[in-house]
XYZ file of C-alpha atoms in Angstrom:
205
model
C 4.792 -4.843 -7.785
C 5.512 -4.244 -4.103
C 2.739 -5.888 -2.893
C 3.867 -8.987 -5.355
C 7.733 -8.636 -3.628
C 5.850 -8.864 -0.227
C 4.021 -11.698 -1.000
C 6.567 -13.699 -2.323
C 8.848 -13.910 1.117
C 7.439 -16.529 2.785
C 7.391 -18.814 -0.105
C 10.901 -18.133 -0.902
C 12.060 -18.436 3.199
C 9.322 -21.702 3.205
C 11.953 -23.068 0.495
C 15.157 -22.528 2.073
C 13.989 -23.764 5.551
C 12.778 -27.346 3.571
C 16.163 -27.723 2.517
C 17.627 -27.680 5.874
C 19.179 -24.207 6.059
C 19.265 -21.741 8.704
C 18.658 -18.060 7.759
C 18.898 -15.041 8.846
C 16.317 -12.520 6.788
C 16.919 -8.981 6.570
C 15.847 -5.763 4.737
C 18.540 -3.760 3.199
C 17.788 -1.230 5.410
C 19.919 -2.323 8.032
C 23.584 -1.843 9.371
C 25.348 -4.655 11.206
C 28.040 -2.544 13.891
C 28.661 -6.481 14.416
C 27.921 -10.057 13.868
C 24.797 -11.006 15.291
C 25.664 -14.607 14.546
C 26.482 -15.335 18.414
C 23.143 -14.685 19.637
C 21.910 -17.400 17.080
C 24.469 -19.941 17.611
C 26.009 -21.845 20.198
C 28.468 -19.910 22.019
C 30.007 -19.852 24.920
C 29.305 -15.736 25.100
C 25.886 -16.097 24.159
C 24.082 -13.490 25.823
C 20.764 -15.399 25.720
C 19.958 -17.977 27.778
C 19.159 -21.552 26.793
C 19.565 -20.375 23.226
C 19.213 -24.277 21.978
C 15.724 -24.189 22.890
C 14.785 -21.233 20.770
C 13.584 -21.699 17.156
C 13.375 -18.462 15.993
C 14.678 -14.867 17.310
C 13.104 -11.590 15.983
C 13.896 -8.263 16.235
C 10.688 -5.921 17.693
C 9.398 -2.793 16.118
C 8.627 0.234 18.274
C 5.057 -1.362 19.110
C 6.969 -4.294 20.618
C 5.921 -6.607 18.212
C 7.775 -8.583 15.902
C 9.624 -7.145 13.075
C 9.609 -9.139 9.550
C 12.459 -7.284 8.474
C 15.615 -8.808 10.566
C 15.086 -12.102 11.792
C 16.706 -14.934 12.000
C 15.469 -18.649 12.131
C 16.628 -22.197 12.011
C 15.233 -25.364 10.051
C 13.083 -26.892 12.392
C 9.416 -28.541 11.876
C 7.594 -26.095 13.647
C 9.326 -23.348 11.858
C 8.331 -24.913 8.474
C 4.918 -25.400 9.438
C 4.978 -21.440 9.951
C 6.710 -20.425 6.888
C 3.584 -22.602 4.857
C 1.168 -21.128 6.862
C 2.456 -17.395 6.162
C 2.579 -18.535 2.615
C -0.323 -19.315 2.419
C -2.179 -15.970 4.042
C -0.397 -14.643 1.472
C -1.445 -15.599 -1.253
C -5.258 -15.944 -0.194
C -4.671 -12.019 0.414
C -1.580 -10.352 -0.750
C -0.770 -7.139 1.385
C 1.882 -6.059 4.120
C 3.730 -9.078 5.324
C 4.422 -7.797 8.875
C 0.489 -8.309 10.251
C 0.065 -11.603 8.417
C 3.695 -12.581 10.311
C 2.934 -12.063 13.763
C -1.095 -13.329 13.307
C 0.640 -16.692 12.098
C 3.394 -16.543 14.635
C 0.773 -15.960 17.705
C -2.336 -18.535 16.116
C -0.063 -21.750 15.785
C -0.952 -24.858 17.414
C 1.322 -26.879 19.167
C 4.433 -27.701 18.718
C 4.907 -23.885 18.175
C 7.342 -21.831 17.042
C 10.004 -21.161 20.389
C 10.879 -17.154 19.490
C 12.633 -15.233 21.304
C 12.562 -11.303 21.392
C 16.002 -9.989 20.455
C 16.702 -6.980 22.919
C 15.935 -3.754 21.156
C 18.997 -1.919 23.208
C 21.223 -4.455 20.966
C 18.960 -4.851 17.715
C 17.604 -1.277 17.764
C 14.848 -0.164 15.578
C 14.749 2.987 13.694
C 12.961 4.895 16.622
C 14.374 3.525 19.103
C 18.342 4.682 17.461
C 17.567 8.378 16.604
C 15.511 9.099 19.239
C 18.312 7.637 21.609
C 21.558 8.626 19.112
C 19.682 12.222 19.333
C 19.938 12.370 22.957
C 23.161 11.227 23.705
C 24.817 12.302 20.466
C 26.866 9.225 20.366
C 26.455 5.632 19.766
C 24.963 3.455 21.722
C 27.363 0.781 23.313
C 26.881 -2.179 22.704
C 24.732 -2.058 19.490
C 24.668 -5.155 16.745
C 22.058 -3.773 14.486
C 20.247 -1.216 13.394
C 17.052 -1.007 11.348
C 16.273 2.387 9.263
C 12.872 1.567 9.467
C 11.540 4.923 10.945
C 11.555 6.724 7.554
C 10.157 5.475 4.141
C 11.632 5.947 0.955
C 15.348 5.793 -0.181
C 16.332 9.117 0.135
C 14.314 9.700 3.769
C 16.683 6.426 4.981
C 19.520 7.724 2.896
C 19.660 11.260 4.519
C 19.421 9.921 8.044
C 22.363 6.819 7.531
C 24.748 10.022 5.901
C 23.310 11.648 9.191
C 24.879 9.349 11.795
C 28.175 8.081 9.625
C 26.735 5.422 8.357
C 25.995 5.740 4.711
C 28.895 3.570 2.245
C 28.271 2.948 -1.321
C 31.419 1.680 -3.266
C 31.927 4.663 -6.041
C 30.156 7.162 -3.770
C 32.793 10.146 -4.313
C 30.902 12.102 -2.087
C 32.778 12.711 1.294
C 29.543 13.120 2.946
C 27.902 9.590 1.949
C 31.197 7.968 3.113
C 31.144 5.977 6.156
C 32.439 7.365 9.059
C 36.335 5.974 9.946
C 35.260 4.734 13.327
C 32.540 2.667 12.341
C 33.521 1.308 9.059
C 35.767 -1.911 10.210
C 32.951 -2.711 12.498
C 30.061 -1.857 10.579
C 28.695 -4.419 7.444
C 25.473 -4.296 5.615
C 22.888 -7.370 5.017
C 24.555 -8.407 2.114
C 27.273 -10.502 4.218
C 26.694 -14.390 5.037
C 25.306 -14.955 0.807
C 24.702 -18.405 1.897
C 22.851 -17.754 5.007
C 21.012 -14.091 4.503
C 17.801 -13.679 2.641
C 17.387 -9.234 1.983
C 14.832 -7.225 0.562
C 14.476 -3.460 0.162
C 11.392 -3.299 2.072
C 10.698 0.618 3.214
C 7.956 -0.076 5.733
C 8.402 -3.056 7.674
């Protein structure tokens, strides 16, 4: 059945890019400190330069390559082209997503996808936060998202989100799976932005 879940992402992202809609893709293993909306549109405080020219912008995993579970993407040709192509490996072999993501990503032909590596200081994966967090035994400034995706398994990702305040769950009438008070105005979970957010509860991307 996961395998199956896997599989079916690209055809469902392939879908939503054909009918002219931007996304942003995430796994529900993520917390959102704030929007990352201005690094994908134009602003005037957009920390990334020439963002118009970029097509897609991914977040990286601790190998520095890209991470299929936050991502965000807009409806262009060349990002079309990519979401059929990583349908397709799909289906021909069903497995992790991830490998069959960046293979696509790095063996397209021109025009290619324009993607731009979000800065893992700002988009930090799971390593990257608790090794720093652990260290400094404080937040990071500056941080828009964080991805859980150093531990597998509900209750591994669970413990570790309780861990550093950042566990919510409305009916949770456990103090210790409550949110921290100073992060819980800031801090929203992939379920914001229904009409623009695609999630999944992948554990091992």
């Amino acid at each position: 059945k996961y395998m199956t879940m896997m599989s079916a992402r690209p055809r469902l992202i392939r879908e939503k890019l054909e009918q002219g809609l931007h996304l942003i893709f995430t796994d529900v293993d993520t917390v959102w400190q704030h929007s990352p909306l201005p690094y994908f549109v134009n602003a005037t405080t957009n920390p990334i330069p020439r963002q118009h020219e970029y097509h897609m912008f991914n977040s990286m995993d601790p190998r520095r390559v890209r991470c299929g579970g936050f991502w965000a993407s807009v409806s262009t040709e060349p990002t079309i082209r990519f979401a059929t192509a990583w349908e397709y490996r799909m289906k021909k072999k069903p497995g992790h997503n991830q490998p069959v993501f960046n293979m696509v990503l790095n063996g397209m032909l021109e025009p290619k996808v324009k993607d731009y590596p979000l800065p893992v200081p700002v988009f930090a994966n799971g390593r990257y936060f608790e090794n720093r967090a652990t260290k400094r035994k404080r937040l990071i400034p500056n941080l828009v998202m964080i991805h859980f995706n150093k531990r597998t398994g509900y209750d591994e990702k669970k413990k570790v989100m309780v861990e550093h305040g950042f566990w919510i769950m409305d009916g949770d009438k456990d103090k210790n799976h409550q949110m921290q008070p100073e992060h819980k105005q800031n801090a929203t979970s992939g379920n914001v932005l229904q009409n623009t957010t695609i999630q999944t509860n992948d554990n091992t991307s």
